[in-house]
Coordinates of C-alpha atoms in Angstrom, one line a residue:
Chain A
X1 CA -2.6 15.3 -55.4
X2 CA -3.4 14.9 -51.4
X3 CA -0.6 14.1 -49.3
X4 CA -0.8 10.2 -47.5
X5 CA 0.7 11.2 -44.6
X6 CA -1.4 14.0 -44.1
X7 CA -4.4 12.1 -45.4
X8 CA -4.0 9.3 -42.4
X9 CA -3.6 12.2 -40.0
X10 CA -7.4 13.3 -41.2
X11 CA -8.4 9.7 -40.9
X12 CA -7.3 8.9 -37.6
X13 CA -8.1 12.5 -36.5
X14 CA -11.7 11.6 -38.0
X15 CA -11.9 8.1 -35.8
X16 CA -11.1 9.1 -32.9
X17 CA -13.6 11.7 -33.2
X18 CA -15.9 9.0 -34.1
X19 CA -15.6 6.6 -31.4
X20 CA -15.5 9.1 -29.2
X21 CA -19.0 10.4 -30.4
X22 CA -20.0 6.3 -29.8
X23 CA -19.2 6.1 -26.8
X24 CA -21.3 8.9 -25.8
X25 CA -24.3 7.3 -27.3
X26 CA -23.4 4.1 -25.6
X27 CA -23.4 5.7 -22.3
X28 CA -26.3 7.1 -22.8
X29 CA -27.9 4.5 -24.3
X30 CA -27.4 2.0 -21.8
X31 CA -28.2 4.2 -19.0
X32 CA -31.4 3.8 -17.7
X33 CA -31.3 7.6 -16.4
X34 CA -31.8 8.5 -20.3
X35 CA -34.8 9.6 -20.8
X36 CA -36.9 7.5 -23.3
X37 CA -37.1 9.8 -26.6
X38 CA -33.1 10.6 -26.2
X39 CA -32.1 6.8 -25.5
X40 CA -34.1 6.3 -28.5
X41 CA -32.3 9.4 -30.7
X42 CA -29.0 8.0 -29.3
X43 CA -29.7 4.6 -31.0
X44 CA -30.7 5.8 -34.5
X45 CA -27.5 7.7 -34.2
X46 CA -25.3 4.8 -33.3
X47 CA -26.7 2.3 -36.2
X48 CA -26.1 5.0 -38.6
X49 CA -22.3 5.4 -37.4
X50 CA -20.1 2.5 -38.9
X51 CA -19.0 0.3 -36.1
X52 CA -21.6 1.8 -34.0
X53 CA -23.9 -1.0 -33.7
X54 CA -20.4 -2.9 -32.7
X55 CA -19.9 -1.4 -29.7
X56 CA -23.3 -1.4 -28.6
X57 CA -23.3 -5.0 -28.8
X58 CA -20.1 -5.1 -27.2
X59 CA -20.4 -2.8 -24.5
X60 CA -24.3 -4.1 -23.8
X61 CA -22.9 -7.5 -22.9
X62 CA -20.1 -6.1 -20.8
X63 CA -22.0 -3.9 -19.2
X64 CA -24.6 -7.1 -18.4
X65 CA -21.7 -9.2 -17.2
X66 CA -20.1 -6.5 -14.9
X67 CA -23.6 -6.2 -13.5
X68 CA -23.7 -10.5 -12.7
X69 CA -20.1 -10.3 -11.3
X70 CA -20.2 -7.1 -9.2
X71 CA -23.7 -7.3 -8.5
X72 CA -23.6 -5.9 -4.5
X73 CA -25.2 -8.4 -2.4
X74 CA -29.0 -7.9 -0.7
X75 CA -27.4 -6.8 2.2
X76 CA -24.1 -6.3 2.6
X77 CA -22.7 -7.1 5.5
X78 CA -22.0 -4.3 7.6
X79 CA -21.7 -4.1 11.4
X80 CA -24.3 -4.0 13.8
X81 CA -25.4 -1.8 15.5
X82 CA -24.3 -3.4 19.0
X83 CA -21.1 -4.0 16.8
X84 CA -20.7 -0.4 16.5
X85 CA -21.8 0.6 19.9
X86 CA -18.6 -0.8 21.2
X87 CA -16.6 1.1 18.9
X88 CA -15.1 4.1 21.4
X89 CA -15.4 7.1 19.7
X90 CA -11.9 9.2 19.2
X91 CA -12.7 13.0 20.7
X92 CA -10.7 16.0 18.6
X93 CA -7.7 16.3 20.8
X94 CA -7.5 19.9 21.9
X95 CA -4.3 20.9 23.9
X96 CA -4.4 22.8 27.3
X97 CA -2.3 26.3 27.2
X98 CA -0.4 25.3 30.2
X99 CA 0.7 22.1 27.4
X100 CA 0.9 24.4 25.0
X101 CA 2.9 26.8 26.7
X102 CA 5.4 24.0 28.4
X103 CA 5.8 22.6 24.8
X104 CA 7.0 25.9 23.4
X105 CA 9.0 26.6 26.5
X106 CA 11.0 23.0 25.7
X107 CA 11.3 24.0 22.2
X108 CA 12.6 26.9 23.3
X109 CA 15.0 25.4 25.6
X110 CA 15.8 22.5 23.1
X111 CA 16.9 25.4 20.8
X112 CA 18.8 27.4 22.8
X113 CA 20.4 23.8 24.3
X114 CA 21.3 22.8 20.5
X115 CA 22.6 26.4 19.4
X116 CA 25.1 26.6 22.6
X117 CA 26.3 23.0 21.7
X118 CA 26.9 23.8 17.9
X119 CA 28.9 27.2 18.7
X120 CA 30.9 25.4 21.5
X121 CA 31.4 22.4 19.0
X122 CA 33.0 24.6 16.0
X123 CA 34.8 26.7 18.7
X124 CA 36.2 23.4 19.4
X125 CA 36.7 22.4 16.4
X126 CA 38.7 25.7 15.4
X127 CA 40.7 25.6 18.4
X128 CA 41.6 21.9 17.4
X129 CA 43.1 23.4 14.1
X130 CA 47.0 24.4 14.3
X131 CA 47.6 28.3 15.1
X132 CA 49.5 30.0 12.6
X133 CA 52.4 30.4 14.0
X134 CA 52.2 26.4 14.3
X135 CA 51.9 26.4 10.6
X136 CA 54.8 29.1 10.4
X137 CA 56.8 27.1 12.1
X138 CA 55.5 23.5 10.3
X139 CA 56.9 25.0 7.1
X140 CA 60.3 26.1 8.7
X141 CA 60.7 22.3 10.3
X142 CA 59.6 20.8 6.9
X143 CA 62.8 22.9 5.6
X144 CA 60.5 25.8 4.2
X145 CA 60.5 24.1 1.1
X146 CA 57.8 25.1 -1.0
X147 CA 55.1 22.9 -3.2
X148 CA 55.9 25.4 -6.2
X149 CA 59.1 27.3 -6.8
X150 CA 58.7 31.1 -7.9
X151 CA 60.1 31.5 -11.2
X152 CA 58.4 34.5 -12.7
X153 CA 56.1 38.0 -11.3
X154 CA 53.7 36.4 -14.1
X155 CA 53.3 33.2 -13.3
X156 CA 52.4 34.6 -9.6
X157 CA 49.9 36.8 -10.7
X158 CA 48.2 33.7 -12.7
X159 CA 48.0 31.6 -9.8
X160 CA 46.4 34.7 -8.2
X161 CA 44.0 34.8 -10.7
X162 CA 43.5 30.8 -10.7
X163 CA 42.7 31.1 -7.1
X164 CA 41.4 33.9 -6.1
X165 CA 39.8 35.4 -9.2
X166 CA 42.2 38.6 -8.5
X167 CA 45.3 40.0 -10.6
X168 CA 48.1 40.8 -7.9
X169 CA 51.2 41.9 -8.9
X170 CA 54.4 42.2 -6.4
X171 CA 55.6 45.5 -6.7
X172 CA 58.8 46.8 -8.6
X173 CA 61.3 45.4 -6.1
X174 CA 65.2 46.0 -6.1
X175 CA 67.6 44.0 -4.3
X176 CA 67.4 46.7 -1.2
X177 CA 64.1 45.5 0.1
X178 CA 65.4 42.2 1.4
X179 CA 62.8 39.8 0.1
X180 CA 63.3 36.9 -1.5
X181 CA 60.3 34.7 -3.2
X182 CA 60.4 31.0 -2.2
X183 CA 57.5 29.7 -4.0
X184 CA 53.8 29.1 -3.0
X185 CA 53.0 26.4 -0.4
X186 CA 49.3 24.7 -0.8
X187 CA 49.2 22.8 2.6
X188 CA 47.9 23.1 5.3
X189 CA 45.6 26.0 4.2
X190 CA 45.3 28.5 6.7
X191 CA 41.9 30.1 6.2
X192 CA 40.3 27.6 3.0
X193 CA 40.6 25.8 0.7
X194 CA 41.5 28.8 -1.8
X195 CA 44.3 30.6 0.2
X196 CA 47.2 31.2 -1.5
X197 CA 50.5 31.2 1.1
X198 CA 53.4 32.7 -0.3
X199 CA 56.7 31.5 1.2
X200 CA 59.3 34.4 1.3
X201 CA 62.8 35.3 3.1
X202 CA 63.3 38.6 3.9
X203 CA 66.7 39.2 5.2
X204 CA 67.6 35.8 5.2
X205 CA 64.4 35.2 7.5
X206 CA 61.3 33.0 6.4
X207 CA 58.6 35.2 6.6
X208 CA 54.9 33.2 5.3
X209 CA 52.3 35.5 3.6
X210 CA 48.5 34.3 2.8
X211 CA 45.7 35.9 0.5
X212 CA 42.6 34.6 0.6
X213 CA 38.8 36.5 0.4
X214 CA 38.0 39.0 2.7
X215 CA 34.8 37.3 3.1
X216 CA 36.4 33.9 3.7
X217 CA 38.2 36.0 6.4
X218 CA 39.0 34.2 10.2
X219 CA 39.6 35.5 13.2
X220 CA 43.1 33.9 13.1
X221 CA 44.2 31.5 15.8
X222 CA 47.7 32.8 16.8
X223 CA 49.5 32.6 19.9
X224 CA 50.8 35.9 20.6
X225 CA 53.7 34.4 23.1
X226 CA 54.9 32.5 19.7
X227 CA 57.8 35.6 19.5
X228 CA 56.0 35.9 15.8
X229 CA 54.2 38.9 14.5
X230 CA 50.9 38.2 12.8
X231 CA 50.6 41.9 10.1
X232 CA 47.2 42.1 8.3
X233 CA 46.0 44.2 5.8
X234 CA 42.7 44.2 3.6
X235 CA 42.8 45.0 0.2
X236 CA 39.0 44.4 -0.7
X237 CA 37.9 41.8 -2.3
X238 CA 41.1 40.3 -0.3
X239 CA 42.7 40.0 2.9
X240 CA 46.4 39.1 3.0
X241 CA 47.7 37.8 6.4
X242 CA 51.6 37.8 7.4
X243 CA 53.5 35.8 9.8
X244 CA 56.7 36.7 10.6
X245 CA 59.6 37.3 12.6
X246 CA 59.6 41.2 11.8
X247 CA 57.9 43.6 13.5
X248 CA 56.4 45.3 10.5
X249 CA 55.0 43.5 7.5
X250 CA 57.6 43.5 4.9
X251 CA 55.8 41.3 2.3
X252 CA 52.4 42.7 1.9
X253 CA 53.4 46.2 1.5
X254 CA 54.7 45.5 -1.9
X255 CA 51.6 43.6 -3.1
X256 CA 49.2 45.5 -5.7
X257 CA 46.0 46.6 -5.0
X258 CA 43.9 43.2 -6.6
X259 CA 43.0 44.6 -9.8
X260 CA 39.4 43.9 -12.2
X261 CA 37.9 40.6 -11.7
X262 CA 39.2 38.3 -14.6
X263 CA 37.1 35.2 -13.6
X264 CA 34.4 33.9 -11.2
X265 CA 36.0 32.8 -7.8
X266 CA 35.9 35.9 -6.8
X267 CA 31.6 36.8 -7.4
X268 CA 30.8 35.5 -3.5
X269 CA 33.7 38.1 -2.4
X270 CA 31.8 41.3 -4.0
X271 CA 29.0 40.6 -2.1
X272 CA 28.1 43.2 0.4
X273 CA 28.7 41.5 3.9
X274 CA 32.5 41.4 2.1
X275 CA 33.3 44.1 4.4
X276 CA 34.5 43.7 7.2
Chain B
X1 CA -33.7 47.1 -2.9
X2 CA -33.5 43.6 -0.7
X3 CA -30.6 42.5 1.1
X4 CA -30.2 38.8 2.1
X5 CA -28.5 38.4 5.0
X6 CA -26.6 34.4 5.1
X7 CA -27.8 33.4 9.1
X8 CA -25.5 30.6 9.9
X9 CA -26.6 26.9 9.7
X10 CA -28.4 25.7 13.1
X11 CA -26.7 22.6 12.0
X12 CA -23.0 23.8 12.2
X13 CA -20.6 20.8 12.9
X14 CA -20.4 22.0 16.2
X15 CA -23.8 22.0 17.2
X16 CA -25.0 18.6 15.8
X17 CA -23.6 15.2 16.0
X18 CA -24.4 12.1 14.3
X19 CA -25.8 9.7 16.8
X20 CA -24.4 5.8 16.4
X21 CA -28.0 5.0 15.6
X22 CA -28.2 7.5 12.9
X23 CA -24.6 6.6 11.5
X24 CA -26.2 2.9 11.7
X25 CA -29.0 3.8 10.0
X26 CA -27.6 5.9 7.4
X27 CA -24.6 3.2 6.7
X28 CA -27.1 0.5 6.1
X29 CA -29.1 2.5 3.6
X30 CA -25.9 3.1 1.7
X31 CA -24.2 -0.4 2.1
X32 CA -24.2 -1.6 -1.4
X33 CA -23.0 2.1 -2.5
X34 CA -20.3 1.4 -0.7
X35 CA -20.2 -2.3 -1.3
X36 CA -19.7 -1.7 -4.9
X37 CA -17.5 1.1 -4.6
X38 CA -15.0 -1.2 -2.5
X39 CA -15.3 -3.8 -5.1
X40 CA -14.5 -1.3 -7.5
X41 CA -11.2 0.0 -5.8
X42 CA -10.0 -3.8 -5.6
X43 CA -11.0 -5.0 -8.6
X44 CA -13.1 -7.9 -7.2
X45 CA -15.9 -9.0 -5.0
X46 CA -13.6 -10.8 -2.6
X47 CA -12.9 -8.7 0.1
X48 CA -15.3 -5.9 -0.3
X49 CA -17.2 -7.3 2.5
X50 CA -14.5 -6.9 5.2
X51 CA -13.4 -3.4 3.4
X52 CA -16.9 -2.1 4.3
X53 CA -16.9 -3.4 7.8
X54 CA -13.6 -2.1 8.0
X55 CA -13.9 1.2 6.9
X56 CA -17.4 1.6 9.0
X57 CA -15.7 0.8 12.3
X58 CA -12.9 3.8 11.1
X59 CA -16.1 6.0 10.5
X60 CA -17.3 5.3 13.4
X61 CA -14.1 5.7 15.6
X62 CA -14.0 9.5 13.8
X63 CA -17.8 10.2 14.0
X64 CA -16.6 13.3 15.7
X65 CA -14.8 14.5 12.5
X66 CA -18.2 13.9 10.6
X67 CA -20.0 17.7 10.1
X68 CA -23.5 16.4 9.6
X69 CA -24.3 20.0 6.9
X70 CA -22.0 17.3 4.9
X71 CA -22.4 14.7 2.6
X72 CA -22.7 11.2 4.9
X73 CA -21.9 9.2 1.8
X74 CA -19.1 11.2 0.4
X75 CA -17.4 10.9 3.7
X76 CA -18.2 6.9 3.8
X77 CA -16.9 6.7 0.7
X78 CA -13.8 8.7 1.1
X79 CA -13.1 6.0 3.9
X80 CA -13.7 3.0 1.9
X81 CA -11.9 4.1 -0.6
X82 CA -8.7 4.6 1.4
X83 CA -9.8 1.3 3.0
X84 CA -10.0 -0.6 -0.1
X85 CA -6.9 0.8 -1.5
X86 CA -4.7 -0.5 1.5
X87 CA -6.4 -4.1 1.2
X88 CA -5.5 -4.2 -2.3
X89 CA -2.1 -3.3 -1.7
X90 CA -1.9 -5.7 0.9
X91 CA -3.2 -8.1 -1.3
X92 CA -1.2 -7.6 -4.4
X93 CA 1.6 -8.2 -1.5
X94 CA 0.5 -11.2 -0.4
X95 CA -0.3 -12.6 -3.9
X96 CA 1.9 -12.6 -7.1
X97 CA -1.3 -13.0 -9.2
X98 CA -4.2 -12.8 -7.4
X99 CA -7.0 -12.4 -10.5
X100 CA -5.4 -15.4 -12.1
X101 CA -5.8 -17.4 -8.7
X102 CA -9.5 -16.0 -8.5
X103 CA -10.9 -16.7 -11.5
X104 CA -9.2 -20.2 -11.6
X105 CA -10.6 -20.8 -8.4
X106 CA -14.4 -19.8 -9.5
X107 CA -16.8 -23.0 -9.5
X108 CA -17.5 -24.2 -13.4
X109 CA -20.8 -23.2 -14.3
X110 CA -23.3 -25.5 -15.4
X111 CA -22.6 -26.4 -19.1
X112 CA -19.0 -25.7 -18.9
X113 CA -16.8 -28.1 -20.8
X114 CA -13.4 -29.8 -19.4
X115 CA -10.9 -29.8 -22.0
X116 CA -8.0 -32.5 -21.9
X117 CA -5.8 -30.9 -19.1
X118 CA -9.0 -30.4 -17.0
X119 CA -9.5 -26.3 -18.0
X120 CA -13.1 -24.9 -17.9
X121 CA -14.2 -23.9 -20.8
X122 CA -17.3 -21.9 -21.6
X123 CA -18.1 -19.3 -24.0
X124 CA -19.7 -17.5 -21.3
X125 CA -17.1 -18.1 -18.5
X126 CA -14.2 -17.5 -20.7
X127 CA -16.0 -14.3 -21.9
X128 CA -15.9 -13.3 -17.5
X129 CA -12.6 -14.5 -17.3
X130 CA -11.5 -11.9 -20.2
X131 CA -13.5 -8.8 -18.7
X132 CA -12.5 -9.9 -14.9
X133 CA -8.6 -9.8 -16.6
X134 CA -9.6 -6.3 -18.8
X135 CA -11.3 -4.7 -15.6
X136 CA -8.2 -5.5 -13.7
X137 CA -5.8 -3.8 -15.8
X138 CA -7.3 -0.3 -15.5
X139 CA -6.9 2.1 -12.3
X140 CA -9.0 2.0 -9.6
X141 CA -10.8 5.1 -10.0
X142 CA -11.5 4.4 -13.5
X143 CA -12.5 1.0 -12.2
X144 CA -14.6 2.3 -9.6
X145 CA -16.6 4.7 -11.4
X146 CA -17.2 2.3 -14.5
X147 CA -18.9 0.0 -11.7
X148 CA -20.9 2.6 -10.0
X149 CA -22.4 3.7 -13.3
X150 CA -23.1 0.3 -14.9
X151 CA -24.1 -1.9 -11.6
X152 CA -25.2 0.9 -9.3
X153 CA -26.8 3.0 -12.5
X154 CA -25.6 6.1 -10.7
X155 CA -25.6 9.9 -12.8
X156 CA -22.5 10.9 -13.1
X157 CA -23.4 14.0 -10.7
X158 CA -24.1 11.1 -8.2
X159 CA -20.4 9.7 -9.1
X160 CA -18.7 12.7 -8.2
X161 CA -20.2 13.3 -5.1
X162 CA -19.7 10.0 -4.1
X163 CA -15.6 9.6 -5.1
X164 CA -15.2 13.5 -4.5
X165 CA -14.2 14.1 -7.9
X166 CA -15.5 16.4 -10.4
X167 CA -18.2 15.2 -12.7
X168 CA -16.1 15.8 -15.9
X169 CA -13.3 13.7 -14.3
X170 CA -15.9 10.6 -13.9
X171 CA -17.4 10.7 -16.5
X172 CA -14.0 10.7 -18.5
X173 CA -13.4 7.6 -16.4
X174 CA -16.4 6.3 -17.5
X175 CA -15.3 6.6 -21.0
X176 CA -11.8 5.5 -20.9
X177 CA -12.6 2.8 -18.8
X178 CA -15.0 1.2 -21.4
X179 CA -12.5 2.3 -24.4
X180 CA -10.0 0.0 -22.7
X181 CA -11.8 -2.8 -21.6
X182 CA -13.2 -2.7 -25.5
X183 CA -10.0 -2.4 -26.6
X184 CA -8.7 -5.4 -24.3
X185 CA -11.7 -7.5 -25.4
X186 CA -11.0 -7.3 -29.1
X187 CA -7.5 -8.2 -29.1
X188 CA -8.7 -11.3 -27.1
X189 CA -11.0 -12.4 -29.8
X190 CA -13.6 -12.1 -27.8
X191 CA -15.2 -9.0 -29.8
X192 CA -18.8 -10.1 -31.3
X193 CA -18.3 -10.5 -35.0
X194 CA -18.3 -7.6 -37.2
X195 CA -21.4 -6.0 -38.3
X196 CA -22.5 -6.4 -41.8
X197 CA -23.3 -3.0 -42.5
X198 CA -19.7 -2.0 -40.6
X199 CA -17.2 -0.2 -42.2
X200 CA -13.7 -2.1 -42.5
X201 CA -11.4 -1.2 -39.3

């Protein structure tokens, strides 16, 4: 037994091939370009073909009505020619090289003129920023309190991980290095949105450490007459910064070399212009 | 063995120039090409005039761009196509239903009735009003190249070169165009009664 569904596909398959084979024969046979003897093969077709003589009848009285209502007059009105003769006609601009050469030089100019303003504008705009040591000394007046408290090495190393992509681990410390762990401050950020400042106190002094990417890295905005020491050290894919009051960097010697990546923050940072 | 050589045309864009009187000349002969064409892009006769005057003046104005080696027509017809197509939107701007308002505004033709609330009515003018409605619904270049086969009785080679599209494309206009104004007619009631000798739809 024949399936329905696939029965009606056949059918409608079989009509559409059908009218489309009539309306071939209706174009042709209501074109007056057919030749006679095909014009006159077309319409033995068509009869034969159900609904064929249908659409002939249909399409020969649309076609004789579109032919009454769009018929194009005699003459259609188009302009004369002393219309026309007033009609200036547009020459093919074609520049002089002097133009040519004055355009390029102003583009030039206008280039050079928009690339001196931009640089100047972000100079401007870093300059505008605090210098770290103003940040240093934003988290002393603020009571060096931090945003989170250190509790644990691990939890640390997670927000390591959570924000730059990078297992660090703080060395194994005993009481005779001096440094104490405040916590981890997350404003202002000193070189994006990702760096991680640690706040520390080594011998009683606050001492402010930052990690970020290497490839993030600034040229850091620090005034050198602060009485601050700004210690850096690049530990690729990172770059850890220190602000202190010591003359040596006390904190980032006893951070680990960054370890495997464990998750994707850290894929623009193993790009090659990572190096500094 | 024979080698042709291709010498370049004496008649390179740069070397000749349609003269105004030639353009003049050559427009007129193909007026109601373009005539019909215009009316075809908008759908109606209304406006085709000024379209063609239109588009002839912009011809004119870039005779320059004209290379002669060219098709005259094709380039016309580029223009009036363009031309048409930015009166129609104009139009269909300017008026919410502009077919409705021209075929209400047609003259009744002699024999017409008047029904009660003053309509026309006409086998044969209601039978215009449905394929004026029909032929509006489709695209232009379907439109167009319905009109330029049935009223101008062009080949379908002649189509192509006169739209600049391929001769498969208008002839497939052709064909749609009259399998939806078929289409449009019947569900109006307006399709002649089925053939005896018809198989059931």
């Amino acid at each position: 037994m024949s399936d329905p569904a696939q029965n009606g596909i056949t059918q409608n398959h079989v009509n559409g091939a059908l009218d489309e084979r009539i309306d071939c024969l209706v174009d042709e046979l209501l074109s007056p370009l057919t030749p006679i003897d095909r014009a006159a093969a077309a319409r033995r077709e068509l009869v034969a073909l159900p609904r064929g003589s249908d659409h002939l009848a249909q399409h020969q009285r649309v076609d004789e009505r579109l032919r009454v209502l769009f018929a194009p007059p005699a003459k259609p009105a188009v302009p004369a020619l002393s219309q026309l003769a007033q009609i200036p006609l547009r020459t093919p601009k074609r520049l002089h090289p002097l133009r040519i050469a004055a355009m390029l030089l102003f583009a030039s100019a206008a280039a050079i003129a928009g690339w001196a303003l931009l640089s100047h504008w972000s100079q401007s705009m870093r300059e505008r920023g605090p210098s770290w040591d103003q940040l240093y000394m934003a988290e002393i007046n603020s009571g060096f309190d931090p945003d989170l408290k250190y509790t644990t090495q691990a939890e640390l190393t997670e927000l390591f991980v959570i924000r730059l992509g990078r297992e660090v681990t703080l060395s194994q410390r005993d009481s005779s290095d001096g440094v104490e762990l405040v916590g981890i401050s997350l404003t202002p950020p000193a070189i994006s949105i990702q760096t991680l400042t640690l706040l520390t106190r080594v011998d009683e002094k606050p001492v402010m450490m930052m990690a970020d990417a290497l490839s993030r890295d600034v040229e850091p905005p620090f005034d050198a007459g602060s009485g601050l020491y700004l210690h850096r050290r690049e530990a690729p894919p990172l770059v850890y910064y220190e602000v202190s009051p010591w003359p040596e960097p006390r904190v980032i010697p006893l951070l680990s070399e960054p370890t495997e990546r464990i998750c994707p923050p850290c894929d623009e940072e193993e790009a090659p212009t990572a190096q500094k | 063995m024979k080698t042709v050589r291709h010498q370049p045309s004496a008649t390179s864009a740069s070397a000749a120039r349609l003269t105004r009187d030639e353009f003049a000349r050559r427009l007129e002969a193909s007026a109601r090409l373009f005539w019909c064409i215009a009316a075809g892009i908008l759908g109606r006769r209304q406006g085709a005039d000024d379209v063609v005057q239109e588009a002839a003046m912009i011809a004119l104005s870039k005779l320059d761009e004209f290379d002669p080696a060219t098709s005259f027509n094709a380039w016309v017809s580029q223009i009036v196509r363009f031309t048409a197509l930015n009166q129609a939107r104009r139009h269909d701007r300017r008026e919410a239903a502009p077919l409705q308002d021209d075929v209400s505004s047609r003259p009744a033709r002699p024999g017409s009735a008047v029904t009660s609330d003053g309509r026309v009515m006409s086998d044969q003018q209601d039978f215009d009003d449905e394929v004026l409605r029909a032929l509006a619904t489709l695209e232009a270049m379907p439109r167009a190249c319905l009109l330029l086969r049935v009223v101008m009785e062009l080949s379908y080679a002649d189509i192509s070169q006169a739209l600049s599209i391929p001769e498969g494309s208008a002839m497939s206009h052709v064909h749609r165009a009259r399998r939806s104004l078929r289409e449009r007619l019947e569900s109006s009631h307006h399709a002649p009664r089925p053939h005896p000798a018809g198989a059931p739809r």
